[in-house]
Short mmCIF file of C-alpha atoms in Angstrom, two decimals:
data_model
loop_
_atom_site.label_atom_id
_atom_site.label_comp_id
_atom_site.label_asym_id
_atom_site.label_seq_id
_atom_site.Cartn_x
_atom_site.Cartn_y
_atom_site.Cartn_z
CA UNK A 1 147.31 64.74 94.07
CA UNK A 2 150.53 64.38 94.85
CA UNK A 3 152.79 67.84 96.04
CA UNK A 4 154.52 68.47 92.09
CA UNK A 5 150.65 68.20 91.19
CA UNK A 6 148.95 70.72 93.49
CA UNK A 7 152.77 72.46 92.84
CA UNK A 8 152.38 72.79 89.14
CA UNK A 9 148.19 74.27 90.26
CA UNK A 10 149.18 76.94 92.29
CA UNK A 11 152.49 77.46 89.49
CA UNK A 12 149.31 77.71 87.07
CA UNK A 13 146.99 80.20 88.69
CA UNK A 14 149.49 82.21 89.68
CA UNK A 15 150.53 83.17 86.27
CA UNK A 16 149.31 86.30 84.29
CA UNK A 17 147.28 85.72 81.68
CA UNK A 18 146.18 82.12 82.15
CA UNK A 19 142.39 82.76 84.39
CA UNK A 20 140.50 79.30 85.35
CA UNK A 21 139.41 78.57 81.83
CA UNK A 22 142.63 78.42 79.60
CA UNK A 23 143.77 76.44 82.73
CA UNK A 24 142.01 74.09 82.49
CA UNK A 25 142.31 74.09 78.52
CA UNK A 26 145.81 73.15 79.29
CA UNK A 27 145.69 70.80 81.84
CA UNK A 28 142.93 68.55 79.49
CA UNK A 29 145.24 68.97 76.20
CA UNK A 30 148.67 68.39 78.55
CA UNK A 31 146.93 64.82 80.38
CA UNK A 32 147.88 67.08 83.67
CA UNK A 33 148.64 70.62 85.92
CA UNK A 34 152.56 69.27 86.18
CA UNK A 35 152.86 67.52 82.25
CA UNK A 36 152.34 72.07 81.36
CA UNK A 37 155.73 72.56 82.18
CA UNK A 38 157.23 70.35 80.59
CA UNK A 39 155.27 69.95 77.49
CA UNK A 40 156.88 71.75 73.79
CA UNK A 41 155.75 75.24 73.79
CA UNK A 42 154.61 74.49 69.35
CA UNK A 43 152.17 71.93 71.42
CA UNK A 44 150.86 74.19 73.46
CA UNK A 45 149.75 76.65 71.39
CA UNK A 46 147.68 74.15 69.33
CA UNK A 47 145.56 75.37 72.25
CA UNK A 48 142.64 78.00 71.33
CA UNK A 49 143.81 81.42 73.83
CA UNK A 50 147.33 79.83 74.46
CA UNK A 51 149.29 83.23 73.46
CA UNK A 52 153.15 84.18 73.68
CA UNK A 53 152.47 85.98 76.69
CA UNK A 54 151.37 82.70 78.55
CA UNK A 55 154.62 80.93 77.22
CA UNK A 56 156.42 83.40 78.74
CA UNK A 57 154.83 82.17 81.41
CA UNK A 58 154.91 79.29 81.41
CA UNK A 59 158.82 79.28 81.85
CA UNK A 60 159.18 82.13 84.49
CA UNK A 61 160.26 79.88 87.30
CA UNK A 62 159.25 83.47 89.86
CA UNK A 63 156.16 81.81 89.65
CA UNK A 64 157.21 78.50 90.74
CA UNK A 65 159.64 80.05 94.10
CA UNK A 66 155.89 81.77 95.08
CA UNK A 67 153.72 78.50 93.72
CA UNK A 68 156.02 76.69 96.32
CA UNK A 69 156.21 78.61 99.47
CA UNK A 70 152.49 79.04 99.12
CA UNK A 71 152.66 75.06 98.98
CA UNK A 72 154.33 75.96 102.52
CA UNK A 73 152.15 77.92 103.45
CA UNK A 74 149.40 75.00 102.99
CA UNK A 75 151.06 72.42 104.69
CA UNK A 76 152.13 74.78 107.75
CA UNK A 77 148.62 76.25 108.42
CA UNK A 78 146.91 72.52 107.37
CA UNK A 79 144.81 73.71 104.78
CA UNK A 80 142.53 71.67 102.56
CA UNK A 81 143.60 72.38 98.76
CA UNK A 82 140.19 70.66 96.23
CA UNK A 83 141.86 70.55 92.94
CA UNK A 84 138.89 71.08 90.41
CA UNK A 85 138.72 67.78 88.92
CA UNK A 86 138.76 65.79 93.38
CA UNK A 87 136.16 63.98 93.79
CA UNK A 88 135.94 66.14 97.27
CA UNK A 89 135.59 69.00 94.50
CA UNK A 90 131.53 71.19 95.31
CA UNK A 91 129.68 69.21 92.76
CA UNK A 92 127.49 71.93 91.17
CA UNK A 93 131.27 74.27 91.18
CA UNK A 94 132.23 71.51 88.54
CA UNK A 95 129.51 72.34 86.24
CA UNK A 96 130.85 76.09 85.53
CA UNK A 97 133.23 76.03 83.15
CA UNK A 98 134.24 79.34 84.95
CA UNK A 99 134.89 77.43 88.69
CA UNK A 100 138.55 77.89 89.84
CA UNK A 101 140.87 75.14 89.26
CA UNK A 102 142.14 75.39 93.72
CA UNK A 103 139.20 75.66 96.50
CA UNK A 104 141.42 76.88 99.52
CA UNK A 105 138.85 75.52 102.72
CA UNK A 106 138.84 75.24 106.44
CA UNK A 107 136.86 74.04 108.66
CA UNK A 108 134.57 71.37 109.14
CA UNK A 109 132.96 71.89 105.67
CA UNK A 110 130.81 68.53 104.81
CA UNK A 111 129.42 68.50 100.53
CA UNK A 112 127.05 65.83 100.90
CA UNK A 113 124.25 67.61 101.73
CA UNK A 114 122.63 68.06 97.49
CA UNK A 115 120.59 70.80 98.83
CA UNK A 116 122.97 74.00 98.70
CA UNK A 117 121.03 77.75 98.80
CA UNK A 118 123.62 81.12 98.97
CA UNK A 119 121.59 83.79 100.05
CA UNK A 120 123.10 87.34 98.61
CA UNK A 121 121.63 91.27 99.06
CA UNK A 122 122.53 94.45 100.02
CA UNK A 123 125.67 95.55 102.88
CA UNK A 124 122.98 97.92 104.54
CA UNK A 125 119.98 94.89 105.38
CA UNK A 126 117.03 96.90 107.45
CA UNK A 127 115.16 95.14 109.90
CA UNK A 128 112.40 93.73 106.79
CA UNK A 129 115.13 92.33 105.35
CA UNK A 130 116.19 91.03 108.22
CA UNK A 131 113.36 89.03 109.92
CA UNK A 132 113.07 88.36 106.55
CA UNK A 133 116.12 86.13 106.63
CA UNK A 134 115.84 84.92 110.01
CA UNK A 135 111.90 83.31 109.09
CA UNK A 136 113.00 81.80 105.51
CA UNK A 137 115.83 79.67 107.40
CA UNK A 138 114.06 78.87 110.30
CA UNK A 139 110.86 77.26 108.78
CA UNK A 140 113.72 75.71 106.27
CA UNK A 141 115.50 74.37 109.74
CA UNK A 142 113.30 70.78 108.84
CA UNK A 143 115.66 70.13 105.05
CA UNK A 144 119.06 71.06 106.54
CA UNK A 145 119.38 73.32 103.96
CA UNK A 146 123.62 74.79 103.12
CA UNK A 147 123.59 78.11 103.10
CA UNK A 148 126.34 80.08 100.82
CA UNK A 149 127.09 83.10 101.76
CA UNK A 150 130.18 85.90 101.96
CA UNK A 151 130.43 86.20 104.89
CA UNK A 152 130.67 90.01 104.71
CA UNK A 153 127.82 93.02 106.15
CA UNK A 154 124.45 93.41 106.31
CA UNK A 155 122.61 90.12 104.50
CA UNK A 156 125.36 87.91 104.36
CA UNK A 157 126.22 87.87 108.21
CA UNK A 158 122.51 87.88 108.71
CA UNK A 159 122.17 84.61 106.66
CA UNK A 160 125.31 83.07 108.62
CA UNK A 161 124.58 83.86 111.97
CA UNK A 162 121.30 81.81 111.67
CA UNK A 163 122.40 79.52 109.93
CA UNK A 164 123.76 79.11 113.05
CA UNK A 165 120.90 79.76 115.41
CA UNK A 166 119.23 76.74 113.47
CA UNK A 167 121.76 74.44 113.49
CA UNK A 168 122.10 74.39 109.50
CA UNK A 169 125.92 74.18 108.03
CA UNK A 170 127.15 76.97 106.42
CA UNK A 171 130.19 78.37 104.46
CA UNK A 172 131.21 81.75 103.72
CA UNK A 173 132.96 82.18 100.39
CA UNK A 174 136.00 84.64 101.66
CA UNK A 175 137.27 87.33 98.49
CA UNK A 176 140.37 87.50 100.37
CA UNK A 177 143.33 84.53 101.70
CA UNK A 178 143.06 82.68 104.77
CA UNK A 179 145.41 84.07 106.94
CA UNK A 180 142.70 87.03 107.73
CA UNK A 181 139.26 87.64 108.21
CA UNK A 182 137.40 90.46 106.46
CA UNK A 183 135.69 92.51 107.84
CA UNK A 184 138.10 92.53 111.45
CA UNK A 185 134.49 92.36 113.02
CA UNK A 186 133.13 89.40 112.42
CA UNK A 187 136.11 87.87 114.25
CA UNK A 188 133.78 87.35 116.84
CA UNK A 189 131.40 84.72 114.49
CA UNK A 190 134.54 82.77 113.02
CA UNK A 191 135.05 79.72 115.82
CA UNK A 192 130.10 79.91 115.33
CA UNK A 193 131.06 79.25 111.03
CA UNK A 194 134.11 76.66 111.71
CA UNK A 195 132.28 74.32 114.31
CA UNK A 196 128.88 74.52 111.68
CA UNK A 197 130.74 74.93 108.27
CA UNK A 198 134.21 76.87 107.51
CA UNK A 199 135.11 79.10 104.96
CA UNK A 200 136.21 78.23 101.21
CA UNK A 201 138.53 81.12 99.22
CA UNK A 202 140.17 80.44 96.25
CA UNK A 203 142.77 83.29 96.93
CA UNK A 204 146.04 82.80 98.21
CA UNK A 205 147.81 83.97 101.97
CA UNK A 206 148.96 87.34 100.10
CA UNK A 207 145.84 88.41 98.38
CA UNK A 208 143.97 91.23 100.40
CA UNK A 209 140.49 91.94 100.34
CA UNK A 210 140.53 94.17 97.31
CA UNK A 211 137.23 95.23 95.24
CA UNK A 212 137.57 92.98 92.33
CA UNK A 213 138.71 90.21 94.37
CA UNK A 214 134.68 90.22 96.01
CA UNK A 215 133.37 90.06 92.08
CA UNK A 216 135.31 87.54 90.77
CA UNK A 217 134.50 85.54 94.96
CA UNK A 218 130.34 85.91 93.37
CA UNK A 219 131.74 82.90 90.55
CA UNK A 220 132.06 80.85 94.35
CA UNK A 221 128.53 81.67 95.58
CA UNK A 222 126.58 81.21 92.79
CA UNK A 223 128.08 78.50 91.14
CA UNK A 224 128.45 75.95 94.93
CA UNK A 225 124.74 76.03 95.04
CA UNK A 226 121.35 74.82 93.30
CA UNK A 227 119.98 78.53 94.27
CA UNK A 228 120.84 82.40 94.97
CA UNK A 229 118.10 83.77 96.38
CA UNK A 230 118.38 87.69 97.33
CA UNK A 231 116.51 89.17 99.83
CA UNK A 232 117.26 92.52 99.54
CA UNK A 233 119.10 94.50 97.62
CA UNK A 234 119.37 97.90 96.08
CA UNK A 235 119.49 99.10 92.79
CA UNK A 236 122.52 98.54 91.40
CA UNK A 237 124.94 95.86 93.84
CA UNK A 238 127.24 93.07 94.40
CA UNK A 239 123.90 90.55 95.33
CA UNK A 240 122.70 91.59 91.54
CA UNK A 241 126.02 90.02 90.27
CA UNK A 242 125.61 87.11 92.32
CA UNK A 243 122.06 87.01 90.99
CA UNK A 244 123.50 87.70 87.26
CA UNK A 245 126.23 85.46 87.21
CA UNK A 246 123.35 82.45 89.18
CA UNK A 247 121.36 83.07 85.66
CA UNK A 248 124.45 82.38 83.51
CA UNK A 249 124.97 79.43 84.73
CA UNK A 250 121.29 78.28 84.34
CA UNK A 251 120.86 77.95 88.57
CA UNK A 252 117.41 79.49 89.62
CA UNK A 253 117.19 82.89 91.24
CA UNK A 254 114.59 83.75 94.15
CA UNK A 255 113.81 87.35 95.17
CA UNK A 256 111.59 89.06 98.03
CA UNK A 257 109.67 91.49 97.09
CA UNK A 258 109.50 94.69 98.52
CA UNK A 259 107.12 98.08 97.95
CA UNK A 260 108.15 100.32 94.80
CA UNK A 261 109.86 103.14 96.97
CA UNK A 262 112.26 101.07 99.39
CA UNK A 263 115.61 102.46 98.31
CA UNK A 264 117.12 98.43 99.12
CA UNK A 265 114.30 96.57 97.31
CA UNK A 266 114.48 97.99 93.90
CA UNK A 267 116.91 95.42 93.32
CA UNK A 268 115.05 92.94 93.93
CA UNK A 269 111.80 94.10 92.46
CA UNK A 270 113.66 94.43 89.13
CA UNK A 271 114.49 90.94 88.53
CA UNK A 272 111.39 89.99 89.65
CA UNK A 273 110.39 92.10 86.73
CA UNK A 274 112.53 91.81 84.33
CA UNK A 275 111.95 87.75 85.33
CA UNK A 276 115.13 87.64 85.92
CA UNK A 277 114.26 85.96 88.97
CA UNK A 278 110.87 84.52 90.92
CA UNK A 279 108.58 85.77 93.31
CA UNK A 280 109.18 84.70 96.22
CA UNK A 281 107.34 84.97 100.16
CA UNK A 282 108.52 82.19 102.01
CA UNK A 283 110.35 79.32 102.68
CA UNK A 284 107.17 77.00 101.38
CA UNK A 285 107.91 79.12 97.61
CA UNK A 286 111.31 77.88 97.70
CA UNK A 287 111.33 74.32 98.53
CA UNK A 288 107.95 73.95 95.80
CA UNK A 289 109.79 75.52 92.86
CA UNK A 290 112.56 73.80 94.36
CA UNK A 291 110.96 70.24 94.60
CA UNK A 292 112.66 69.86 97.46
CA UNK A 293 111.23 67.00 99.03
CA UNK A 294 109.09 67.30 102.41
CA UNK A 295 110.71 65.49 105.58
CA UNK A 296 107.53 63.24 107.19
CA UNK A 297 107.71 63.71 110.96
CA UNK A 298 106.83 60.54 112.46
CA UNK A 299 104.10 60.36 115.18
CA UNK A 300 103.60 57.42 117.94
CA UNK A 301 99.89 56.12 118.08
CA UNK A 302 98.15 57.73 120.75
CA UNK A 303 100.39 60.73 120.71
CA UNK A 304 98.91 63.85 120.59
CA UNK A 305 99.62 66.55 117.48
CA UNK A 306 102.38 69.21 119.20
CA UNK A 307 101.19 72.11 119.12
CA UNK A 308 102.16 74.33 116.64
CA UNK A 309 101.52 78.08 115.22
CA UNK A 310 99.67 78.56 112.83
CA UNK A 311 98.43 81.65 111.13
CA UNK A 312 94.86 82.91 110.72
CA UNK A 313 94.48 81.22 106.90
CA UNK A 314 97.03 77.90 107.66
CA UNK A 315 94.38 77.86 110.95
CA UNK A 316 91.17 77.97 108.47
CA UNK A 317 92.91 75.42 106.13
CA UNK A 318 93.08 73.20 108.99
CA UNK A 319 89.89 73.43 110.60
CA UNK A 320 88.68 72.76 106.88
CA UNK A 321 90.37 69.94 106.30
CA UNK A 322 89.78 68.24 110.37
CA UNK A 323 86.06 68.39 109.44
CA UNK A 324 85.49 67.33 105.52
CA UNK A 325 88.83 65.02 105.52
CA UNK A 326 91.33 65.04 102.44
CA UNK A 327 90.43 67.36 99.52
CA UNK A 328 92.28 68.65 96.23
CA UNK A 329 93.41 72.25 96.06
CA UNK A 330 90.59 73.33 94.19
CA UNK A 331 88.31 72.28 96.46
CA UNK A 332 90.06 73.72 99.49
CA UNK A 333 90.68 76.96 97.95
CA UNK A 334 87.05 77.31 97.41
CA UNK A 335 85.73 76.04 100.57
CA UNK A 336 87.96 79.00 102.18
CA UNK A 337 87.85 81.89 99.82
CA UNK A 338 91.30 81.79 99.22
CA UNK A 339 93.08 82.50 96.18
CA UNK A 340 94.88 78.96 94.82
CA UNK A 341 98.55 80.74 94.53
CA UNK A 342 97.94 81.64 97.96
CA UNK A 343 95.74 78.43 99.09
CA UNK A 344 99.68 76.57 97.20
CA UNK A 345 102.35 77.79 99.42
CA UNK A 346 99.93 77.99 102.56
CA UNK A 347 99.81 74.18 101.86
CA UNK A 348 103.50 73.80 101.45
CA UNK A 349 104.05 75.92 104.60
CA UNK A 350 102.39 73.80 106.36
CA UNK A 351 103.12 70.92 105.55
CA UNK A 352 106.53 71.57 106.14
CA UNK A 353 104.62 72.21 109.71
CA UNK A 354 103.85 68.40 110.18
CA UNK A 355 99.76 69.40 110.51
CA UNK A 356 98.75 68.15 107.18
CA UNK A 357 100.30 65.33 104.73
CA UNK A 358 100.05 65.40 100.76
CA UNK A 359 98.08 62.54 99.20
CA UNK A 360 98.57 60.76 95.83
CA UNK A 361 95.66 62.21 94.18
CA UNK A 362 96.52 65.49 94.59
CA UNK A 363 94.88 65.03 97.80
CA UNK A 364 95.54 66.70 101.19
CA UNK A 365 94.45 65.90 104.84
CA UNK A 366 95.08 67.22 108.32
CA UNK A 367 97.52 64.57 110.19
#
């Protein structure tokens, strides 16, 4: 991307009434952002949604001055800028019609990983939600997913801290420019996130964390990921907005259920009840529903199985498979006196722990 093209894209971002959808229409029509500003007004008016107000904005020089100033800030602070047409632009976000035309990045972000999960939820996370979040990322760690969240209070920062703890890459999507951090109390986590991923935003350095920015930011959280996981949510909240956006993008949405009386489980329970999210109770459910391959753990000849922690249900299945050898899931459920749906998720958990392996013909055996 040339300097002139980047300044033209910044200028487009600044002009009122030109959102990302209209900007993409203009660029597609003219061939580049730079070409828009030299094209004839009558040609631009042929584009659906382009009227007098937009044409006036395109000719307004103050937006060019603002774009040039922001470009100088980007250069001075070595901010990476990615346009929606660039190969480095997040792959999943490319397929969102309203994805931002520009993303500003800082850190060590590697988007080649296609296992990307967004984790969202209430800012008033409970002990139950914190335990769910930490256990989820601990169990997912062998699959090395990239974790996206909003770096806000509650579930967001819990998910990003847990990702760092497990050595997973994590990305914080910000509702303001990269010249500041909100909330301020999370400054202490910035270095850890920068080493294990980084931060992205569509907002300029002059943007402050206004309420509407958070709602706008949610589409990036939903759009960057293969699926969105809601840990805890009240009946209303930003995480439900993110879940709705993910649904509109035809992405998978997962929600952990809670007790009917719990205020911060109401949102998740409603998503499940209205079939706007899959009910999940473990990492294994997510892995199964997304069709992720579980990594095979190699073992040297003669090496004993490493000690792993098995819950009572897993231990029952493991003991049975050691005696019975290769078995189908239905037979395992029958002999172990377990419901089939619980057997399925338990087998996947055990596969992730490396104590059983799947075989052709829907068979399983102990390792």
